[in-house]
Coordinates of C-alpha atoms in Angstrom, one line a residue:
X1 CA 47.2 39.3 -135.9
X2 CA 50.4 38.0 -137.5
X3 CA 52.3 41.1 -135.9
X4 CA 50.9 40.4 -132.8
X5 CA 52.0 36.6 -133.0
X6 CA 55.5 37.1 -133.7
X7 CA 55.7 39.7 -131.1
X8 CA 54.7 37.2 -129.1
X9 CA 57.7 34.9 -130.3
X10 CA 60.2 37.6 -130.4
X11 CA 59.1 38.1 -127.1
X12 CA 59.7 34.6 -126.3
X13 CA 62.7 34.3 -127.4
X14 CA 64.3 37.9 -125.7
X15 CA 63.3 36.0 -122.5
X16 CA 64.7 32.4 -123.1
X17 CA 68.0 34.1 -123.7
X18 CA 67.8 36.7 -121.0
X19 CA 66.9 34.0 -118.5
X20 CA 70.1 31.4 -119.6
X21 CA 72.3 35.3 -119.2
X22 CA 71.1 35.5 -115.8
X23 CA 71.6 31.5 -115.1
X24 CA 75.0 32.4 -115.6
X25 CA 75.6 35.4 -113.6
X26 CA 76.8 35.8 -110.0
X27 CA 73.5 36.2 -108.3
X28 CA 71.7 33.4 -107.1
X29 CA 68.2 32.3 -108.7
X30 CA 66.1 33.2 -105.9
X31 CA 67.6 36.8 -105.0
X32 CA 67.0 37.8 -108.4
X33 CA 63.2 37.6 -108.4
X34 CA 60.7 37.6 -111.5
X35 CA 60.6 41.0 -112.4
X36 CA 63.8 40.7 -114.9
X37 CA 62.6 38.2 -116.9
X38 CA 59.0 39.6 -117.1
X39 CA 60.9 42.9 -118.6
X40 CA 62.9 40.7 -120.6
X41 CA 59.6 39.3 -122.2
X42 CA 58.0 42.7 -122.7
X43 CA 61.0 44.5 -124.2
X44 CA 61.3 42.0 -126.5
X45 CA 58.0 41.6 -127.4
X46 CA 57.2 45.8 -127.5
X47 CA 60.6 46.4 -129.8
X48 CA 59.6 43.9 -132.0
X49 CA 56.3 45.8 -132.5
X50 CA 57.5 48.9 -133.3
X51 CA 59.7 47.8 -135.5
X52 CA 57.5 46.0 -137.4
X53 CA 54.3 48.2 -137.1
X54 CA 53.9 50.1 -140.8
X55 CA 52.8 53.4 -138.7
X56 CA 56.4 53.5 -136.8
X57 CA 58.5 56.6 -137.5
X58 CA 60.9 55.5 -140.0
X59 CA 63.6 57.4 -137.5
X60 CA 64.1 58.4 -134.0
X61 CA 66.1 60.9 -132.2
X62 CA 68.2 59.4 -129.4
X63 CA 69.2 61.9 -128.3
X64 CA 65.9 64.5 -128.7
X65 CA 63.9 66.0 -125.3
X66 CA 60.5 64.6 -124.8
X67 CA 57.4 66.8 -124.5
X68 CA 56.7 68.8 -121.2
X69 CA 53.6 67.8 -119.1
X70 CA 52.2 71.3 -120.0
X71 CA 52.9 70.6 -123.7
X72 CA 51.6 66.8 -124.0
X73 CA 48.2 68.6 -122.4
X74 CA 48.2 71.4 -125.3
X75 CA 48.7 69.0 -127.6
X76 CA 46.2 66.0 -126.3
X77 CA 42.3 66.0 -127.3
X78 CA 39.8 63.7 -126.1
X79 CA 37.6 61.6 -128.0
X80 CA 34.2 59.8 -127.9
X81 CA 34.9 56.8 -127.3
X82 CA 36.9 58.1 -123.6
X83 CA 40.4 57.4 -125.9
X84 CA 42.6 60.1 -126.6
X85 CA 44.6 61.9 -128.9
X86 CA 47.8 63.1 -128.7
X87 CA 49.3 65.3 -131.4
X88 CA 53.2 66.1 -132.1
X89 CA 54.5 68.2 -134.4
X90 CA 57.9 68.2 -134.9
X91 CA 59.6 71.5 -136.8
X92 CA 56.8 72.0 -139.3
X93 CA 57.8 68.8 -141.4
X94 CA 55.6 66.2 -140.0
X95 CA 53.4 65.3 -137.0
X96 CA 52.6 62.1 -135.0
X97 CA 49.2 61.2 -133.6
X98 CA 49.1 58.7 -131.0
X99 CA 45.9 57.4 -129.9
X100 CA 45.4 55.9 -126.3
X101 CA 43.0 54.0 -124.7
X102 CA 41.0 54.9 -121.4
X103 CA 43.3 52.8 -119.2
X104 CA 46.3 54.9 -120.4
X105 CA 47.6 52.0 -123.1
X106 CA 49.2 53.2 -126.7
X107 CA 46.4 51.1 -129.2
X108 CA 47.7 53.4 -132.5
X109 CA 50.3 55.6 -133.6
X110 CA 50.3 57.1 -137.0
X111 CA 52.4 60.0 -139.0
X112 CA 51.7 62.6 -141.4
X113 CA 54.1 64.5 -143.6
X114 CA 53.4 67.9 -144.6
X115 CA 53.1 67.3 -148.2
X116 CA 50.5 64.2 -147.8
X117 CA 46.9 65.3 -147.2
X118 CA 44.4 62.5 -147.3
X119 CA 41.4 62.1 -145.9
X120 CA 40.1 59.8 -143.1
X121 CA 36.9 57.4 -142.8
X122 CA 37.1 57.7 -138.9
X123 CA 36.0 61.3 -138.8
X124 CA 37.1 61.0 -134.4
X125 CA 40.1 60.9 -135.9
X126 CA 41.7 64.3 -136.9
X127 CA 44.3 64.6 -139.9
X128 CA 46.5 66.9 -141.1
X129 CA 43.5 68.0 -143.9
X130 CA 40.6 69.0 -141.5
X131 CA 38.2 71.4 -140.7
X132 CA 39.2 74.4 -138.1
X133 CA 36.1 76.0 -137.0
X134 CA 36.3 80.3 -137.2
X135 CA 38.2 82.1 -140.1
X136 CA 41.0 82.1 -141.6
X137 CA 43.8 85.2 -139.8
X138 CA 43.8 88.4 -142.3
X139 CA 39.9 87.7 -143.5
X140 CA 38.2 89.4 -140.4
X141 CA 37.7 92.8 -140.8
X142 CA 38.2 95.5 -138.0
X143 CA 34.2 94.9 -137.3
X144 CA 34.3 91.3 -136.8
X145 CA 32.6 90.4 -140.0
X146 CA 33.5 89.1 -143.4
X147 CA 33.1 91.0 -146.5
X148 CA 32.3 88.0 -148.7
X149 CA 32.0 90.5 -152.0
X150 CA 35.5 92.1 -151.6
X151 CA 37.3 88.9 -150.2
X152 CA 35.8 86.4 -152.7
X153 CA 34.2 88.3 -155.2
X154 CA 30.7 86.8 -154.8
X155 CA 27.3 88.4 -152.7
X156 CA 26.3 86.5 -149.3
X157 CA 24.8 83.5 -150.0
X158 CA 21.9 84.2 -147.6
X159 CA 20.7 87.5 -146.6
X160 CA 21.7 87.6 -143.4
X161 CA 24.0 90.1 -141.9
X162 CA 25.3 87.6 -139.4
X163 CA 26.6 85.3 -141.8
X164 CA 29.4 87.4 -142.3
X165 CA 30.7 86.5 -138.8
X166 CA 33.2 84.1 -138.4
X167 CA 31.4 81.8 -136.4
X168 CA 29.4 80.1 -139.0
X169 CA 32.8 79.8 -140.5
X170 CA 35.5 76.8 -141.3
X171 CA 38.7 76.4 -142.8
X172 CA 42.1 74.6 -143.6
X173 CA 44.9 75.7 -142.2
X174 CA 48.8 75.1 -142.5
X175 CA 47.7 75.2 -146.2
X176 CA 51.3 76.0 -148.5
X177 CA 51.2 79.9 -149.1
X178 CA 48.8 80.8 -151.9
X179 CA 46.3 78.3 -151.1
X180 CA 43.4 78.8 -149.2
X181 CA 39.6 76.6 -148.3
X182 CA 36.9 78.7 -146.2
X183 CA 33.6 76.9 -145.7
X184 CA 30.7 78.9 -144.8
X185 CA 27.7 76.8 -142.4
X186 CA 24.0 78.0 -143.8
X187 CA 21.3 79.2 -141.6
X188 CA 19.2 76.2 -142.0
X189 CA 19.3 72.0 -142.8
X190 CA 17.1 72.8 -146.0
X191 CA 20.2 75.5 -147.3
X192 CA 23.3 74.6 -149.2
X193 CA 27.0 74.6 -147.5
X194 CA 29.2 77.1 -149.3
X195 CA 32.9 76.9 -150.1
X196 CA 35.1 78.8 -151.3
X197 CA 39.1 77.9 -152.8
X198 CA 41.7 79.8 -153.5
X199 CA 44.8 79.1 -155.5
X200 CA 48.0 81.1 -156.8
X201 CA 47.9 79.2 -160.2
X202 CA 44.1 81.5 -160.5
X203 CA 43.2 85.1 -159.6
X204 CA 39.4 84.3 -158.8
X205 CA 38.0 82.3 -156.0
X206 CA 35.7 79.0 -157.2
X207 CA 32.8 78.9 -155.5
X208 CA 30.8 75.2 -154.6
X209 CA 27.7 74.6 -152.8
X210 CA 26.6 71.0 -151.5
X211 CA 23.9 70.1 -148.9
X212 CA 26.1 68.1 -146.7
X213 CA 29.2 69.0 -144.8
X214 CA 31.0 65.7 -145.2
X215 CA 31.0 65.7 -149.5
X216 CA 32.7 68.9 -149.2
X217 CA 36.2 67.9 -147.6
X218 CA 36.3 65.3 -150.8
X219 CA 35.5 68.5 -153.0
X220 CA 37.9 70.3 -151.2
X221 CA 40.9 67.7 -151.2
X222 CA 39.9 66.9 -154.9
X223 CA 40.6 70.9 -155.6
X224 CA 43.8 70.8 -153.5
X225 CA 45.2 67.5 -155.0
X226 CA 44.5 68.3 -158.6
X227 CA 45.8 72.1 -158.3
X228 CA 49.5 71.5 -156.5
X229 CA 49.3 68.3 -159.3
X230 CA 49.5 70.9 -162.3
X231 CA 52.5 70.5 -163.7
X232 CA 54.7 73.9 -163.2
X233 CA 57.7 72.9 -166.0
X234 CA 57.2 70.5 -169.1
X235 CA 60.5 69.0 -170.3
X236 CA 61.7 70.5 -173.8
X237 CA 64.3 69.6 -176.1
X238 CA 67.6 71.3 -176.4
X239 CA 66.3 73.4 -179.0
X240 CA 63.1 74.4 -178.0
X241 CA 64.8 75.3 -174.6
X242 CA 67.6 77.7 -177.0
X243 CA 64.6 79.2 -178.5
X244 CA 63.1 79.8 -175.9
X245 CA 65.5 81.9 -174.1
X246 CA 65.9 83.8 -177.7
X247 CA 62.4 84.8 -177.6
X248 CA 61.8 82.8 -180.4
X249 CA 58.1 81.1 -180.6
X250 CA 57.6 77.7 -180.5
X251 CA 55.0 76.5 -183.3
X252 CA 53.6 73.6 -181.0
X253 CA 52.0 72.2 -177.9
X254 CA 53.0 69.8 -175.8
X255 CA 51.3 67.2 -173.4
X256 CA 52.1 66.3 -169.7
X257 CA 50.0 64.3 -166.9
X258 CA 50.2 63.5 -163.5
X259 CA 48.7 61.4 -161.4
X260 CA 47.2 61.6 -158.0
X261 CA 47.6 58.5 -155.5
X262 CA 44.5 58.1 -152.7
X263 CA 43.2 61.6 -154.6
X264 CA 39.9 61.2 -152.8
X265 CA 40.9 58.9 -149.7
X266 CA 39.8 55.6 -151.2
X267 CA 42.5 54.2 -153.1
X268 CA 42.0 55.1 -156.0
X269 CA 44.8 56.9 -158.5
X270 CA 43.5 60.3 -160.4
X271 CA 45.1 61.1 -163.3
X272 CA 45.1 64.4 -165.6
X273 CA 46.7 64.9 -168.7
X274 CA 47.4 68.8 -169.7
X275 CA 47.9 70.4 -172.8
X276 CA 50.3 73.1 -173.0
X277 CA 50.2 75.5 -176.3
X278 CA 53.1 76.9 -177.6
X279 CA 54.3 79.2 -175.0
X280 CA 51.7 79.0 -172.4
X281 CA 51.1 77.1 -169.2
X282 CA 49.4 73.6 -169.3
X283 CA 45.6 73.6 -168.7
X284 CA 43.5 70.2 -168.3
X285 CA 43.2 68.4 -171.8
X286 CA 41.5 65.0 -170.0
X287 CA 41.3 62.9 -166.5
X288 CA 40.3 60.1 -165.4
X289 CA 38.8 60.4 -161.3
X290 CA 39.7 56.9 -160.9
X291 CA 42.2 54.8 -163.0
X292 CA 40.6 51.6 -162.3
X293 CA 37.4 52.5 -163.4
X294 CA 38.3 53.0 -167.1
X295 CA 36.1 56.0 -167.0
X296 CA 38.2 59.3 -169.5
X297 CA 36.2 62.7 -169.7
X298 CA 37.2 65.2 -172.0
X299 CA 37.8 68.6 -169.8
X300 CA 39.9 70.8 -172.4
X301 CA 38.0 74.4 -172.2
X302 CA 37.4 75.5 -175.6
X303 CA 37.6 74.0 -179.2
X304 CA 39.9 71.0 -179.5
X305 CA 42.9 71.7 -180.8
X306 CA 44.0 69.7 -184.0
X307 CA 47.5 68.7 -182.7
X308 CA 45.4 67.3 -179.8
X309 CA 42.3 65.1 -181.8
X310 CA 45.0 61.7 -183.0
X311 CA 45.8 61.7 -179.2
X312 CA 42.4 61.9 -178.5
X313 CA 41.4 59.4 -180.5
X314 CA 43.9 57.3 -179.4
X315 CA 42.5 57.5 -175.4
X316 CA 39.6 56.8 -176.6
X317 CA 40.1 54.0 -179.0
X318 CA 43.1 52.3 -178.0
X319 CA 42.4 53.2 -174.1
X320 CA 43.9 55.5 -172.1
X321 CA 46.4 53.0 -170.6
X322 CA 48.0 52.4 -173.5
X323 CA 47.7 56.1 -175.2
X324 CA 47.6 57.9 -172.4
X325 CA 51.3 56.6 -170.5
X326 CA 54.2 58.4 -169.8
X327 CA 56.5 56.2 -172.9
X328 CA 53.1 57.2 -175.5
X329 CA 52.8 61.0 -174.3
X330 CA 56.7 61.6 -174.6
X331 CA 56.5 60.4 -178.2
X332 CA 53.8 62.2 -179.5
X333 CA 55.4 65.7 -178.0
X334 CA 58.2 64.1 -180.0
X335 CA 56.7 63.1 -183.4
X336 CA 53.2 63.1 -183.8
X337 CA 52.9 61.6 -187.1
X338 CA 55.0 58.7 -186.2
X339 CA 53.1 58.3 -183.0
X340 CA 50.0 57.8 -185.4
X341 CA 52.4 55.7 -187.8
X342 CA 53.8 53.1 -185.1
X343 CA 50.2 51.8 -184.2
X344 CA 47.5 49.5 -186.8
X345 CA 46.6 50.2 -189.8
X346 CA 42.5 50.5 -188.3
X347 CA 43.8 53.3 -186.3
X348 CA 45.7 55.0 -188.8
X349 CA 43.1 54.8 -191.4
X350 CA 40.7 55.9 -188.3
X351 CA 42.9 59.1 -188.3
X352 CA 43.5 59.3 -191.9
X353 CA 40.0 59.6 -192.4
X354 CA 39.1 62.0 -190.0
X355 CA 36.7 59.1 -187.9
X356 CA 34.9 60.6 -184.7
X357 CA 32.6 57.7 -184.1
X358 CA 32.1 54.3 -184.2
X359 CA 30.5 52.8 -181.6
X360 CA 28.6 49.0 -181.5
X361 CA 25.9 49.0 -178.7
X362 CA 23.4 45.9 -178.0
X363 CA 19.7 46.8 -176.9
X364 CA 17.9 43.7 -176.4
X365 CA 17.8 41.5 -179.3
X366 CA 19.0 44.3 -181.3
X367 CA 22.9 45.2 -182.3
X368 CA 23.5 49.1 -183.0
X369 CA 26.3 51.0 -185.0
X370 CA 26.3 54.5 -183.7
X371 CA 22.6 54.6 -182.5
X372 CA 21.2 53.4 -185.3
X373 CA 20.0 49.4 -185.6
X374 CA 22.0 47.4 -188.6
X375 CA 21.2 43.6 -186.8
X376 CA 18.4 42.0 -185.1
X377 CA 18.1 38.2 -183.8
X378 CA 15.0 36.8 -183.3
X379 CA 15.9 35.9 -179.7
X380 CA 19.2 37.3 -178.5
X381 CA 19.2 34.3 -175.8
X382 CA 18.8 31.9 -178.1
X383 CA 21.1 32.8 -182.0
X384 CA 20.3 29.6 -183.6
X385 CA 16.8 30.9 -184.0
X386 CA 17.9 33.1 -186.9
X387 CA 18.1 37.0 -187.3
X388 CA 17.8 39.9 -189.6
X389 CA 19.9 42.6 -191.3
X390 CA 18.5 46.3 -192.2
X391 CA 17.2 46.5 -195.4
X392 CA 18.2 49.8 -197.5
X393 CA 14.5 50.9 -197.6
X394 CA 14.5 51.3 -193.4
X395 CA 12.7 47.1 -193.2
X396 CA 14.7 44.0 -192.2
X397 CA 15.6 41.1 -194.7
X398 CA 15.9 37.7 -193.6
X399 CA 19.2 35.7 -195.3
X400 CA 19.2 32.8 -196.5
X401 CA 18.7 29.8 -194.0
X402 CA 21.7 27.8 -195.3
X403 CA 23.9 32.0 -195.2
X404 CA 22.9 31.9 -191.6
X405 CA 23.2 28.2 -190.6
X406 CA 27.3 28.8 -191.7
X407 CA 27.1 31.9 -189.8
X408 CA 26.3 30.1 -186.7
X409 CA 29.1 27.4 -187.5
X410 CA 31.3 29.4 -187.9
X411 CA 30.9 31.8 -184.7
X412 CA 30.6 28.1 -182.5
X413 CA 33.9 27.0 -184.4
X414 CA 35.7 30.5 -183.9
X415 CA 34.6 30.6 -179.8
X416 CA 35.8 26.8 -179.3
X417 CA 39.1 27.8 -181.0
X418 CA 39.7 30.4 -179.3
X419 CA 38.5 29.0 -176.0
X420 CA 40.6 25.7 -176.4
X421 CA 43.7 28.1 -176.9
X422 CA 43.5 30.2 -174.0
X423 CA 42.4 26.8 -171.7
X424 CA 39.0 28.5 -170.8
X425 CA 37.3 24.9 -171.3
X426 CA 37.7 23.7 -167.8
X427 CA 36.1 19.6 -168.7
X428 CA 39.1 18.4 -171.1
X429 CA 37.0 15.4 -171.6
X430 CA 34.3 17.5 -173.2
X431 CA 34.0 17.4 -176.7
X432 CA 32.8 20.1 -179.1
X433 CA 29.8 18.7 -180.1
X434 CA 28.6 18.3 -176.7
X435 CA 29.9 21.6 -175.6
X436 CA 27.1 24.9 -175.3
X437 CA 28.5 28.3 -175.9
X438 CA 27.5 31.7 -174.4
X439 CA 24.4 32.6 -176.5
X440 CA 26.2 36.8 -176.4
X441 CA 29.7 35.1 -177.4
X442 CA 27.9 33.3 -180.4
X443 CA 25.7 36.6 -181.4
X444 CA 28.5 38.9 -181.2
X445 CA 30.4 36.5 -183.6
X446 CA 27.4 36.8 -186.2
X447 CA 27.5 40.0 -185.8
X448 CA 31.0 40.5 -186.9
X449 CA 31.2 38.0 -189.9
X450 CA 27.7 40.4 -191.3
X451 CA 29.6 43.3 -190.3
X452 CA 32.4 41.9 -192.7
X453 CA 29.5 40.5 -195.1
X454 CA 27.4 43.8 -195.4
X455 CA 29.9 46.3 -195.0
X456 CA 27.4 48.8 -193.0
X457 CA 30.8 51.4 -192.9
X458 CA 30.0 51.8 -196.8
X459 CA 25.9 52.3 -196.4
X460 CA 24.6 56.5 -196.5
X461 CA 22.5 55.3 -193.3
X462 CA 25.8 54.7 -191.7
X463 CA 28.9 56.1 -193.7
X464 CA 27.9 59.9 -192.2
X465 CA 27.7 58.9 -188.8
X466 CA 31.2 57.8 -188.6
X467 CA 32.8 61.9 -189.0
X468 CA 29.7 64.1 -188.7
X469 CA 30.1 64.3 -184.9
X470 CA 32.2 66.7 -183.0
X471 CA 35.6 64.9 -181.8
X472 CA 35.4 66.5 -178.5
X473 CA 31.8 64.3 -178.1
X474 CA 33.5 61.2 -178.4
X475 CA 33.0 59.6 -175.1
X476 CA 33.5 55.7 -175.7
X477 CA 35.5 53.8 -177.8
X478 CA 34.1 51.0 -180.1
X479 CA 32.2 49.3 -177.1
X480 CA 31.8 50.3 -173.6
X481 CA 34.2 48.5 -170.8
X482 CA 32.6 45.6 -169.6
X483 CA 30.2 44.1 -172.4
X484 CA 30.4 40.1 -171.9
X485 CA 31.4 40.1 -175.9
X486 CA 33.6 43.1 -175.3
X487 CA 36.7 41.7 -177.0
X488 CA 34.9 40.5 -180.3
X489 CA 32.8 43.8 -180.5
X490 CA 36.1 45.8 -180.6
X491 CA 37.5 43.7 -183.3
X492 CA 34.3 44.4 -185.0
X493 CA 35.2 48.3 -184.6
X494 CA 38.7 47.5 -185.9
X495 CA 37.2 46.3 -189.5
X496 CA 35.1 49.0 -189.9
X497 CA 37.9 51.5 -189.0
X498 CA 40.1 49.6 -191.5
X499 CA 37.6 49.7 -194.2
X500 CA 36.2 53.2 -194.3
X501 CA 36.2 55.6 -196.6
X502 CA 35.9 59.0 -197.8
X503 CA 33.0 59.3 -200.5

């Protein structure tokens, strides 16, 4: 609305000016009629627009010839809704849609560059990633058909001899050479869609299968996005590059990422961290679908490498936006041990000690270290009512009611303290006394002073659990994102990370 506004002014103001020009003229007023300054007013206004409008070429040819009538009907396509669409391409580089209105008016203009491919929530609305209904030119055979076993390497999906002809057939054109996306319609509602991609970084075809039509172009732009993503060069030091060209072997791997902007259409930003071993090409180590969801999953193919598991705990215990940047990567390519050095002593111990677990849940009035229950309060809403702590024999022990009464003290002191410091206590008249805490604030805080009490890292029922697991199993940190108490919880982690040891 604001554009439309100060069109509006700009408008305006074109015409206050172009009226006082013609006030001065020759021409008398009334021989020059209203037309002028109505064109005045709209020139203004319409300039202003396209100036300001974010879907505006950034450039335009002055001195370019505009499309033919012949070619403007090639190019247009109606839609639904009676509007309709005009596509330009312009030398293979780009192309602009313009969308207009039943009365003839311009209501959107948009433009696409070749390399950009993202996908639309108006589904009227074609992009330059869309479906093209028949088959791909050089996959027809001289009978009309597909032969889905020698062009893909898989049987038919149904067994039906017309499904090899190209009218059940989709695909993605003006793909970069190397790259190709056929989608194959089933017989039936109740039957799976079948696609098939194609990429020169892999000598097979993947095959995927889905029920609806629509999830595949987000499979198939995922594919795309995270292929022509894969890094083709790694940077390497002066003397890795000399030995290189020697023929001489280099006696380590190194780490790269990317990241994906609007991977999937919706904003979000995918990013892929590969692992290249010595004299290879990278393959995916980890990812993360959507940055902003926190969410890391461990994709490496194969055993973990163990110039790869510090990193790895690092993503997951530090968090991926601290570990996982482009500053952290490019120094652990360069010095792996210092990489470990440079960060707290929890995490070097936590490496030193060959950790692969440690992980604090809460499960109604219980609180768990790696699955197993080490805490339990009597009523989780409600901490002053006392708790429990795991006895060695598998029971629960109660402490001592004046052991638990400083407990609870302490964790209402340590939450006011910090609360006060980072102004989170909106009354300032309030006073402490008078104040009520969060009831999981206060619990987690018990928790952690018997965690620092009991030492649970040093018990058999617990000490095992922290490097019997497989590394590559590790899939949350010390606490999952988004636990009311997650802050205290992780510092919790930290101790026992600090404090473990090797029997």
């Amino acid at each position: 609305m604001s554009m439309w506004r100060n069109s509006l002014l700009v408008g305006g103001a074109t015409f206050l000016v172009g009226s006082a020009l013609m006030q001065i003229g020759d021409n008398p007023k009334g021989e020059i009629g209203w037309w002028p300054y109505v064109g005045t007013f709209i020139s203004g206004a319409l300039g202003f627009m396209l100036v300001a409008n974010p879907h505006t070429p950034k450039m335009f040819e002055l001195n370019a010839e505009g499309p033919t009538d012949d070619e403007l009907e090639s190019w247009s396509e109606r839609q639904d809704d009676g509007s309709m669409l005009v596509t330009i391409d312009e030398d293979g580089d780009s192309h602009t849609e313009l969308t207009y209105d039943e009365e003839g008016d311009l209501t959107d203009l948009k433009r696409f560059m070749a390399e950009l491919f993202e996908a639309e929530k108006k589904h009227r609305r074609r992009t330059t990633f869309a479906w093209t209904r028949g088959m791909e030119e050089g996959f027809v055979g001289d009978d009309g058909k597909v032969n889905h076993e020698e062009k893909y390497g898989y049987s038919h999906p149904y067994n039906f001899s017309s499904y090899t002809i190209p009218d059940y057939a989709y695909h993605i054109d003006n793909l970069p050479e190397g790259y190709h996306l056929h989608l194959w319609k089933p017989q039936s509602k109740k039957r799976n869609w079948t696609m098939y991609y194609k990429s020169p970084n892999s000598d097979v075809w993947k095959r995927i299968r889905n029920r609806k039509k629509r999830m595949m172009k987000e499979v198939a732009l995922d594919l795309y996005n995270t292929d022509i993503a894969k890094p083709a060069e790694y940077d390497l030091s002066p003397i890795e590059r000399m030995m290189l060209q020697q023929g001489m072997k280099l006696d380590t791997g190194l780490i790269t990422r990317s990241e994906i902007e609007n991977a999937q259409g919706r904003g979000e930003i995918k990013i892929i961290w590969y692992y290249s071993p010595p004299n290879t090409e990278p393959k995916p180590f980890c990812q993360t679908i959507d940055a902003r969801t926190g969410v890391l999953s461990y994709v490496f193919n194969g055993e973990m490498p163990k110039e790869l598991r510090n990193f790895w705990r690092g993503m997951r215990f530090l968090g991926f936006e601290k570990a996982g940047s482009v500053r952290s990567v490019n120094r652990y390519n360069t010095d792996r041990k210092q990489w470990v050095a440079s960060h707290p002593a929890w995490f070097r111990n936590l490496c030193a000690q060959g950790i692969t677990k440690i992980h604090i849940t809460q499960e109604g009035h219980d609180y768990k270290i790696n699955d197993r229950a080490f805490m339990r309060f009597n009523n989780i809403t409600n901490p002053s009512r006392g708790f429990q702590i795991r006895d060695t024999d598998g029971g629960w022990i109660v402490p001592r009611q004046s052991t638990q009464r400083k407990m609870l003290e302490q964790a209402r002191d340590d939450e006011w303290e910090m609360r006060s410091k980072f102004k989170q206590i909106l009354d300032s008249n309030v006073k402490k006394e008078d104040w009520t805490p969060s009831s999981s604030q206060i619990a987690a805080r018990v928790f952690y002073q018997c965690v620092r009490k009991y030492n649970p890292q040093d018990d058999p029922r617990w000490h095992t659990s922290f490097t019997h697991s497989k590394l590559a199993d590790l899939h949350y940190g010390f606490v999952e994102k988004g636990h009311p108490a997650e802050d205290i919880l992780t510092k919790t982690g930290e101790y026992m990370a600090r404090r473990f040891k090797k029997k």
